[in-house]
Amino acid sequence: MKANTYNYKRVYVWELPVRIFHWTTVISMAVLITTGFVIADPPAINSSSEAFNSYWFGTVRLFHFSAAFILIANLLFRIYWAFAGNRFANWRNFIPYTKKGIQNILYVLKVDIFLQKDKKHKLSDISIGHNYLAAFSYTIMTLFFVIQVITGLGLYADNSSWWLPKMFHFVVPLLGGDIKVRYIHHIFTWLFLVFILIHVYLVLYHDYVEARGEVSAMVSGFKFVRAERIKETEEEIIEKTEKQMWNGDTEDE
Amino acid sequence: MKNSVKKEETYYESIIKQGYTRREFIKFATYMTAFMGLKFSAVGQIMEALETKKRIPVIWEHFQECTGCSESFIRSDHPLVADLIFDHISLDYTDTLMAAAGHNAEEAKQASMKENYGKYILVVEGAIPTKNNGVYCTIAGRTAVDIIKESAEGAAAIITFGSCSSYGGVQAASPNPTGSVPVDKIIKNKPIIKVPGCPPISEVMTAIVLHYATFETLPELDSQGRPKQFYGKRVHDSCYRRPYFDAGLFVESFDSEEAKKGYCLYKMGCRGPVTYNSCGTTGWNNGVSFPVKSGYPCIGCSENNFWDNSPFYKRLENIPGTSIEATADKIGKIILGTAAAGAAAHTIATNVLKKKELKENECMGEINENRIKE
């Protein structure tokens, strides 16, 4: 067996705004899903205290609504960042409209989902940021978010005097009543849970198989990329060669 | 029914003729003003309208219905409310309550419709079946579709009284064997005021007629065509048990201690949070009670398709087309479980199929480990 590991270079993939977006989503989603299920089926904590003394269910709803507004702002920011951010955050990653994108999806399906052998070993097949399949799943997730936001604000509209939720007054009659809207809102919560499970699993999978910092990337922002994929400047190449010339055969020791 | 006799009388004249005192008349005007949500100074306006305006003829059509709406209506709490419609607003035609029958009744209707063309208010109770040319509801040999088209033509406005004529009601519930539709699916060119409810609150109709008589306009409607002053709020928002909801004190079963204490019925499937009606403020039977007050969860009877949103005593409805008890939660759990099992299987498969790669990574890593400079 070859005695060397590959040379890896650190690439700044996830900028700070992207990481903040990711973890804000995680936290607000956690709050939304938990409080959402509590609101759908509240636990019976029936004490002997009178109603004027407590307000916990009202507080749960308050958390739900607050987290929802944070999520909305967060989402709008990310859409802005899809145009302002670096190449890995760009919106083009999220819609597989190019030949390259479709081929990458097929590659990921073959190698990572159905675990076939990667016979060609083409370096460019390995994604640096999102692979196109993952990115496309986030596009679908964004659609789910939009549905949740629309149904949520539709349900909220009547509680509110603010113009933003009030704009969504049309949702309830359009979808055939509050019950239906609530139902859609509930079903999509489950789909989010399924997404989270698959998403976390696949991140762990990539880290386990590829070992190039998939998990920690969302904390540090860096991923490790094979040195061959990084363009070297002329000076760098000269420097490298000179180093080898001077050091001679030290590397073989 | 005494129809053409009193046509030229004002409301006031006929009210006094009926033996009510002026004091009762003023009380009624004040009551209705408050009920319609108008400012107190509008009492004078209402009284003036009743004293000077001619009565508005009302034709009441019955189609696929249980007559519960009429029952609710004749029990309206203020005696003058019912009298106003039946004797004074002049209900020119109503299958259930008129004295005339058969050809006489139909003739009376035709006469009234002709005489008051463009002026009368048409009240519709019940849905209209459309399947097989509408044979599932015929009156005097004619189908409901036929009759509604004819009566709607000369109507100034239509009030769909009850959930059936507003939304289709029980006969339009899945699978809707007779192809029943609400009035607004057939009549498109007339103002339609929906007064849904199973049954609806009777005073709402009097209020609409009075509003029309007083201001000569129809009351403000919401996006679903319901008068805003009665359907602007959810039952939940005017519910006297709301503090229990916010405090998280819930009834979990009927006949429990919590039920006795009057806790919130949210977990018993109460549709209060999703139902727009004014039960909580007006109450029923002289304001004595309304379902929640009687310890019974709201079933959302004034909402579209409320029959299909079953079971009534659970928060989640069943998914249409699935077996009896398949709720979103059950299906959600199954999907989530499947995904988790899939991930677990994928983990195992990864370790088997990617064995070589994983081993390679490990070996290389180990070699490097041994070469760490001390």
XYZ file of C-alpha atoms in Angstrom:
627
model
C 0.000 0.000 0.000
C 1.147 3.499 -0.815
C 2.649 5.008 2.237
C 1.283 8.497 1.813
C -2.058 10.070 2.530
C -3.212 12.578 0.008
C -2.232 16.154 0.456
C -5.171 18.223 1.529
C -5.665 21.941 1.521
C -7.986 23.908 3.698
C -10.659 25.724 1.721
C -12.960 28.328 3.193
C -16.328 26.990 2.150
C -18.985 28.236 4.566
C -18.684 31.913 5.298
C -19.675 33.174 8.716
C -23.131 34.413 7.585
C -23.873 30.962 6.155
C -22.889 29.293 9.409
C -24.931 31.738 11.458
C -27.865 31.074 9.130
C -27.451 27.336 9.566
C -27.398 27.374 13.342
C -30.162 29.943 13.613
C -32.251 27.616 11.496
C -31.367 24.691 13.728
C -32.340 26.511 16.900
C -35.524 28.089 15.572
C -36.561 24.782 13.986
C -35.981 22.951 17.248
C -38.166 25.466 19.062
C -40.802 25.446 16.330
C -41.086 21.680 16.115
C -41.202 21.117 19.863
C -43.647 23.890 20.593
C -45.586 22.953 17.471
C -46.193 19.448 18.727
C -47.061 20.788 22.160
C -49.599 23.147 20.615
C -51.053 20.342 18.489
C -51.437 18.046 21.480
C -50.705 19.780 24.754
C -49.737 17.588 27.703
C -52.275 17.619 30.494
C -50.533 19.322 33.357
C -53.692 19.931 35.275
C -52.808 21.400 38.601
C -55.265 22.651 41.137
C -54.119 26.187 40.476
C -56.586 28.556 38.955
C -56.244 29.860 35.429
C -55.352 33.402 36.441
C -52.164 32.083 37.996
C -50.528 30.574 34.976
C -49.989 31.186 31.335
C -47.713 28.361 30.210
C -49.643 27.431 27.115
C -49.782 31.063 26.080
C -46.012 31.193 26.572
C -45.506 28.103 24.430
C -47.461 29.774 21.664
C -45.448 32.956 22.135
C -42.218 30.971 21.674
C -43.637 29.322 18.586
C -44.596 32.630 16.994
C -41.331 34.338 17.973
C -39.230 31.508 16.582
C -41.303 31.634 13.413
C -40.519 35.290 12.847
C -36.829 34.640 13.481
C -36.941 31.821 10.955
C -38.624 34.042 8.370
C -36.049 36.808 8.773
C -33.288 34.202 8.644
C -34.691 32.720 5.471
C -34.982 36.089 3.763
C -31.393 36.788 4.697
C -30.243 33.500 3.181
C -32.032 34.283 -0.052
C -30.145 37.569 -0.156
C -26.924 35.724 0.580
C -27.563 33.382 -2.359
C -26.707 36.407 -4.493
C -24.152 38.114 -2.284
C -22.232 35.195 -0.822
C -19.334 33.167 -2.176
C -19.575 30.537 -4.894
C -20.670 27.808 -2.506
C -23.551 29.905 -1.207
C -24.678 31.012 -4.640
C -28.178 30.181 -5.821
C -26.777 28.410 -8.894
C -25.722 25.493 -6.706
C -29.263 24.855 -5.616
C -30.927 24.334 -8.961
C -29.403 21.531 -11.064
C -30.073 23.154 -14.407
C -26.651 22.474 -15.947
C -25.324 19.274 -17.461
C -22.685 19.249 -14.772
C -25.311 19.464 -12.083
C -27.348 16.561 -13.427
C -24.263 14.414 -13.875
C -23.216 15.183 -10.336
C -26.635 14.160 -9.041
C -26.323 10.842 -10.877
C -22.828 10.377 -9.477
C -23.931 11.059 -5.907
C -26.919 8.757 -6.288
C -24.675 6.009 -7.595
C -21.719 6.308 -5.238
C -23.174 7.693 -2.021
C -26.779 6.573 -1.962
C -26.555 3.192 -3.702
C -22.938 2.720 -2.607
C -21.592 1.567 -5.973
C -17.868 1.544 -6.676
C -16.399 4.755 -8.009
C -14.361 3.283 -10.836
C -13.337 6.454 -12.625
C -11.902 8.260 -9.633
C -12.454 11.612 -11.238
C -11.438 14.292 -8.807
C -14.003 16.753 -10.077
C -16.778 14.355 -9.106
C -16.100 15.072 -5.482
C -17.885 18.212 -4.426
C -16.234 20.919 -2.422
C -19.334 22.729 -1.175
C -22.714 21.042 -1.412
C -23.034 18.213 -3.845
C -25.819 18.941 -6.293
C -28.194 16.379 -4.824
C -27.834 17.775 -1.316
C -28.202 21.305 -2.617
C -31.337 20.346 -4.484
C -32.763 18.811 -1.332
C -32.245 22.200 0.344
C -34.184 23.825 -2.474
C -37.064 21.478 -1.752
C -36.639 22.267 1.936
C -36.899 25.953 1.111
C -40.189 25.247 -0.630
C -41.345 23.443 2.502
C -40.282 26.450 4.539
C -42.286 28.709 2.281
C -45.337 26.475 2.677
C -44.926 26.463 6.451
C -44.494 30.215 6.530
C -47.535 30.823 4.349
C -49.819 28.432 6.232
C -48.424 29.607 9.571
C -48.919 33.275 8.830
C -52.341 32.477 7.389
C -53.358 30.902 10.681
C -51.742 33.728 12.589
C -53.315 36.514 10.500
C -56.447 36.773 12.584
C -54.539 37.096 15.830
C -52.483 39.926 14.554
C -52.815 43.584 13.801
C -49.452 43.753 12.061
C -49.507 44.205 8.300
C -47.135 41.330 7.569
C -49.302 38.472 8.875
C -52.384 40.343 7.706
C -51.112 40.038 4.142
C -51.713 36.299 4.467
C -55.419 36.623 5.143
C -56.131 35.046 1.773
C -54.561 31.696 2.716
C -57.327 30.246 4.872
C -60.234 30.739 2.450
C -58.013 29.630 -0.428
C -57.168 26.290 1.182
C -60.655 25.639 2.513
C -60.756 26.660 6.142
C -58.551 26.850 9.197
C -58.748 23.123 9.861
C -57.262 22.255 6.483
C -54.536 24.863 6.830
C -53.644 23.619 10.301
C -53.515 20.120 8.911
C -51.110 21.033 6.129
C -48.978 22.864 8.678
C -48.914 19.728 10.822
C -48.033 17.334 7.992
C -45.111 19.477 6.862
C -43.721 19.440 10.381
C -43.330 15.682 10.016
C -41.648 16.116 6.648
C -39.161 18.464 8.309
C -38.385 15.834 10.896
C -37.744 13.293 8.155
C -35.507 15.767 6.368
C -33.522 16.493 9.523
C -32.924 12.798 10.111
C -31.705 12.173 6.572
C -29.670 15.371 6.481
C -27.824 14.659 9.714
C -27.261 11.051 8.725
C -25.767 11.951 5.354
C -23.480 14.576 6.872
C -22.179 11.940 9.263
C -21.873 9.479 6.383
C -19.747 11.864 4.322
C -17.515 12.649 7.242
C -17.097 8.936 8.000
C -16.326 7.862 4.452
C -14.415 10.855 3.116
C -12.874 12.134 6.349
C -12.391 15.685 5.238
C -14.193 17.673 7.854
C -17.805 17.531 6.694
C -19.210 17.855 10.189
C -16.857 20.473 11.561
C -17.150 22.576 8.414
C -20.382 24.057 9.704
C -18.514 25.231 12.773
C -15.173 26.339 11.355
C -16.225 27.053 7.799
C -13.347 25.015 6.350
C -13.305 21.817 4.384
C -10.323 19.821 3.253
C -9.832 19.481 -0.456
C -7.251 17.411 -2.338
C -4.251 19.569 -3.164
C -4.467 18.562 -6.830
C -7.680 20.510 -7.142
C -6.146 23.774 -6.092
C -4.633 25.883 -8.805
C -1.077 26.806 -8.012
C 0.512 30.029 -9.033
C 3.762 29.998 -10.965
C 5.684 31.257 -7.953
C 4.303 28.498 -5.820
C 5.358 25.857 -8.338
C 8.842 27.347 -8.575
C 9.086 27.550 -4.830
C 8.059 23.940 -4.492
C 10.536 22.704 -7.059
C 13.318 24.719 -5.505
C 12.490 23.276 -2.128
C 12.683 19.774 -3.508
C 15.974 20.543 -5.229
C 17.514 21.942 -2.079
C 16.189 19.278 0.193
C 17.098 16.573 -2.259
C 15.896 13.184 -1.220
C 14.950 14.029 2.354
C 11.360 13.057 1.696
C 12.295 9.442 1.136
C 13.887 9.040 4.496
C -100.149 33.395 4.803
C -101.291 36.982 4.992
C -99.267 38.433 2.226
C -100.647 41.102 -0.043
C -102.832 42.697 2.621
C -100.100 44.497 4.527
C -97.789 45.341 1.671
C -98.060 49.081 2.021
C -97.640 49.248 5.778
C -94.438 50.329 7.429
C -92.775 48.035 9.949
C -93.876 50.245 12.775
C -97.492 50.311 11.752
C -97.721 46.598 11.576
C -95.812 46.122 14.821
C -98.250 48.376 16.669
C -101.165 46.687 14.957
C -99.917 43.389 16.318
C -100.430 44.693 19.826
C -96.870 45.581 20.802
C -96.386 48.784 22.729
C -94.121 51.598 21.635
C -91.914 50.828 24.595
C -91.450 47.284 23.321
C -90.701 48.658 19.905
C -87.976 50.948 21.272
C -86.521 48.101 23.306
C -86.390 45.974 20.198
C -84.707 48.713 18.156
C -82.097 49.190 20.882
C -81.512 45.468 21.195
C -81.030 45.060 17.476
C -78.705 48.052 17.304
C -76.491 46.521 19.935
C -76.705 43.135 18.273
C -75.677 44.522 14.912
C -72.660 46.081 16.535
C -73.713 49.610 15.689
C -73.050 52.640 17.816
C -75.700 53.615 20.321
C -76.706 56.718 18.422
C -77.812 54.479 15.561
C -80.897 53.485 17.575
C -82.678 56.531 16.218
C -81.713 55.622 12.692
C -83.043 52.104 13.098
C -86.275 53.377 14.621
C -86.754 55.891 11.885
C -86.209 53.246 9.268
C -88.734 50.963 10.914
C -91.227 53.787 11.186
C -90.953 55.044 7.650
C -89.752 52.227 5.414
C -92.021 49.789 3.703
C -91.606 46.190 4.617
C -89.187 44.120 2.570
C -90.821 40.980 1.245
C -88.975 37.766 2.014
C -89.250 34.515 0.123
C -87.823 31.530 1.909
C -86.907 28.491 -0.172
C -86.301 25.068 1.329
C -84.206 22.497 -0.479
C -82.065 19.640 0.857
C -82.293 20.440 4.528
C -83.559 19.280 7.887
C -85.517 22.463 8.655
C -83.288 22.922 11.691
C -82.469 26.426 10.528
C -86.155 27.332 10.549
C -86.464 25.729 13.958
C -83.598 27.835 15.198
C -85.147 30.880 13.639
C -88.596 30.599 15.182
C -86.940 30.275 18.558
C -85.139 33.568 18.355
C -85.011 35.022 21.808
C -86.695 38.342 21.270
C -90.363 37.743 20.393
C -90.334 40.665 18.030
C -87.450 39.181 16.069
C -89.517 36.260 14.876
C -92.634 38.338 14.534
C -90.784 40.874 12.498
C -89.911 38.320 9.897
C -93.030 36.253 9.993
C -95.619 38.953 10.281
C -93.986 42.213 9.533
C -91.161 41.649 7.160
C -93.721 39.472 5.498
C -92.517 36.074 4.759
C -94.358 35.600 1.546
C -93.450 32.029 0.983
C -91.978 29.335 3.172
C -92.812 25.693 2.666
C -92.772 24.806 6.314
C -94.734 27.558 7.939
C -97.182 28.980 5.476
C -100.861 28.152 5.748
C -101.373 27.713 2.051
C -100.517 24.434 0.402
C -100.202 22.907 -3.022
C -101.102 25.026 -6.009
C -102.268 27.901 -3.836
C -98.881 28.211 -2.222
C -97.031 28.108 -5.509
C -99.399 30.674 -6.955
C -98.886 32.962 -3.986
C -95.135 32.720 -4.469
C -95.356 33.466 -8.153
C -97.614 36.443 -7.442
C -95.323 37.825 -4.780
C -92.251 37.347 -6.945
C -93.868 39.179 -9.804
C -95.200 41.975 -7.635
C -91.901 42.557 -5.836
C -89.577 41.846 -8.717
C -86.110 43.129 -7.938
C -87.073 44.039 -4.376
C -87.498 40.898 -2.329
C -84.909 39.102 -0.276
C -84.526 35.438 -1.030
C -83.645 33.223 1.892
C -82.370 29.788 0.986
C -82.210 26.921 3.413
C -80.643 23.671 2.255
C -78.227 22.599 -0.448
C -79.091 21.996 -4.073
C -78.467 18.565 -5.638
C -77.165 18.658 -9.179
C -76.527 15.001 -10.023
C -78.873 13.315 -12.526
C -80.413 16.623 -13.463
C -81.171 17.443 -9.855
C -83.865 14.817 -9.360
C -82.912 14.317 -5.718
C -84.853 17.347 -4.590
C -88.055 18.330 -6.286
C -90.861 20.564 -5.084
C -94.173 20.765 -6.913
C -92.656 18.647 -9.662
C -89.730 20.940 -10.306
C -86.114 20.454 -9.373
C -84.345 22.611 -6.815
C -81.916 23.891 -9.439
C -84.819 25.048 -11.524
C -86.600 26.727 -8.622
C -83.541 28.536 -7.278
C -82.738 29.941 -10.699
C -86.260 31.262 -11.016
C -86.531 32.747 -7.530
C -83.051 34.233 -7.619
C -83.776 36.149 -10.765
C -85.942 38.804 -9.180
C -84.192 38.851 -5.804
C -82.449 41.940 -4.559
C -80.140 39.786 -2.479
C -79.865 36.216 -1.310
C -79.306 35.107 2.237
C -78.064 31.541 2.448
C -79.312 30.583 5.857
C -77.411 27.651 7.323
C -74.352 25.622 6.388
C -76.140 23.642 3.667
C -77.005 26.547 1.436
C -73.760 28.334 2.327
C -71.295 25.461 1.976
C -73.219 22.325 1.062
C -73.570 20.909 4.557
C -74.160 17.287 5.376
C -75.406 16.222 1.942
C -72.295 17.663 0.305
C -70.097 15.756 2.753
C -67.919 13.076 1.203
C -68.901 11.162 -0.939
C -71.693 13.629 -1.772
C -73.964 11.079 -3.500
C -76.431 13.616 -4.861
C -73.844 16.096 -6.092
C -75.085 18.785 -3.724
C -73.742 22.284 -4.076
C -74.237 25.517 -2.163
C -76.188 28.384 -3.692
C -73.153 30.373 -4.811
C -72.147 27.549 -7.147
C -75.357 28.079 -9.114
C -76.233 31.734 -8.734
C -73.353 33.956 -9.725
C -74.914 37.320 -10.483
C -76.613 38.210 -7.191
C -75.184 39.401 -3.902
C -75.103 36.392 -1.608
C -74.820 36.750 2.133
C -73.718 33.540 3.755
C -75.013 32.831 7.218
C -73.436 29.441 7.908
C -74.096 27.412 11.017
C -75.855 24.203 11.773
C -78.128 25.885 12.667
C -77.142 29.538 12.373
C -77.953 32.126 14.999
C -81.424 33.406 14.190
C -80.910 37.062 15.043
C -78.244 37.275 12.363
C -80.906 37.087 9.704
C -83.096 39.715 11.335
C -80.036 41.895 11.648
C -79.233 41.550 7.949
C -82.795 42.345 6.919
C -82.885 45.303 9.301
C -79.514 46.497 8.066
C -80.825 46.366 4.543
C -84.017 48.181 5.526
C -82.169 50.885 7.438
C -79.145 51.622 5.317
C -80.338 50.234 2.000
C -77.021 48.482 1.607
C -75.925 44.999 2.521
C -73.740 44.568 5.587
C -69.998 44.365 5.110
C -68.928 40.866 4.145
C -65.654 39.042 4.723
C -63.640 37.200 2.094
C -65.945 34.196 2.372
C -69.112 36.239 1.963
C -70.208 36.194 5.600
C -71.365 39.353 7.408
C -68.295 40.607 9.240
C -70.013 41.731 12.398
C -71.092 38.163 13.172
C -68.316 36.096 11.651
C -65.361 38.389 12.254
C -64.109 36.556 15.309
C -63.343 33.003 16.132
C -65.420 31.251 18.759
C -62.097 30.772 20.546
C -61.519 34.521 20.857
C -64.815 35.220 22.535
C -64.843 32.001 24.548
C -65.164 32.464 28.276
C -62.906 29.398 28.753
C -60.038 31.078 26.925
C -58.060 31.748 30.162
C -57.898 27.975 30.694
C -56.461 27.578 27.221
C -53.726 30.099 27.884
C -53.046 28.564 31.270
C -52.798 25.123 29.676
C -55.594 23.627 31.756
C -57.359 21.122 29.547
C -60.175 18.613 29.765
C -58.923 15.172 28.722
C -62.141 13.228 28.911
C -65.795 13.902 29.455
C -67.077 13.189 32.966
C -63.678 13.981 34.443
C -62.880 16.308 37.289
C -61.400 18.751 34.771
C -64.576 18.723 32.730
C -66.532 19.508 35.861
C -64.239 22.417 36.604
C -64.943 23.832 33.185
C -61.423 23.671 31.766
C -60.652 24.303 28.114
C -62.027 21.717 25.672
C -59.177 22.101 23.170
C -57.984 18.528 23.649
C -61.526 17.241 23.223
C -61.297 18.392 19.621
C -62.917 21.778 20.177
C -62.996 23.606 16.848
C -63.325 26.981 18.552
C -59.853 28.071 17.424
C -60.740 27.425 13.778
C -64.371 28.486 13.704
C -65.746 31.902 12.919
C -69.054 32.642 14.598
C -70.501 34.736 17.366
C -71.829 31.970 19.636
C -69.516 33.095 22.412
C -70.953 36.590 22.504
C -74.609 36.131 21.582
C -75.233 32.692 23.007
C -78.269 30.602 22.187
C -81.732 30.285 23.689
C -82.020 33.792 24.980
C -78.292 33.975 25.508
C -78.518 31.170 28.049
C -75.730 29.030 26.684
C -73.676 27.845 23.754
C -72.010 24.458 23.205
C -68.755 25.184 25.039
C -70.646 26.662 27.941
C -72.579 23.404 28.160
C -69.330 21.449 28.357
C -69.390 20.324 24.756
C -66.574 21.104 22.322
C -67.410 23.274 19.340
C -67.708 21.129 16.203
C -67.150 24.051 13.871
C -70.615 23.808 12.344
C -70.287 27.144 10.597
C -67.107 26.164 8.774
C -66.802 24.844 5.274
C -66.915 21.018 5.055
C -67.197 20.628 8.776
C -68.719 17.177 8.433
C -65.621 15.930 6.665
C -63.322 17.180 9.399
C -64.088 14.253 11.622
C -63.648 12.832 14.219
C -65.170 15.709 16.148
C -63.583 14.827 19.477
C -60.021 14.728 18.269
C -57.655 17.499 17.304
C -56.577 15.830 14.095
C -58.864 14.759 11.364
C -58.371 11.516 9.464
C -56.570 11.583 6.182
C -59.123 11.168 3.425
C -58.856 7.916 1.513
C -57.056 6.038 4.258
C -58.306 3.552 6.774
C -60.321 4.744 9.724
C -57.693 5.888 12.159
C -54.840 7.084 9.972
C -53.970 10.528 11.217
C -51.027 12.643 10.130
C -49.197 11.711 13.325
C -49.431 8.013 12.668
C -48.243 8.349 9.099
C -45.544 10.783 10.178
C -44.213 8.286 12.679
C -44.171 5.540 10.068
C -42.287 7.699 7.563
C -39.814 8.839 10.195
C -39.296 5.274 11.350
C -38.741 4.120 7.793
C -36.198 6.881 7.240
C -34.368 5.930 10.433
C -34.346 2.263 9.425
C -33.108 3.287 6.003
C -30.267 5.262 7.544
C -29.333 2.332 9.758
C -29.339 -0.042 6.793
C -27.287 2.451 4.818
C -24.719 2.585 7.625
C -24.298 -1.161 7.546
C -24.161 -1.230 3.763
C -21.562 1.543 3.781
C -19.316 -0.454 6.081
C -19.646 -3.483 3.868
C -19.469 -1.946 0.413
C -16.988 0.800 1.149
C -14.803 -1.505 3.199
C -11.789 -1.100 0.958
C -11.869 2.679 0.979
C -12.417 2.870 4.710
C -9.588 0.442 5.298
C -7.333 2.453 3.011
C -8.090 5.660 4.889
C -7.368 3.916 8.137
C -4.066 2.392 6.977
C -2.812 5.659 5.605
C -3.773 7.400 8.774
C -2.004 4.804 10.854
C 1.173 5.062 8.847
C 1.164 8.802 9.315
C 0.572 8.273 12.999
C 3.754 6.251 13.241
C 5.675 8.939 11.451
C 4.806 11.745 13.833
C 7.959 13.703 14.632
C 8.748 13.538 18.284
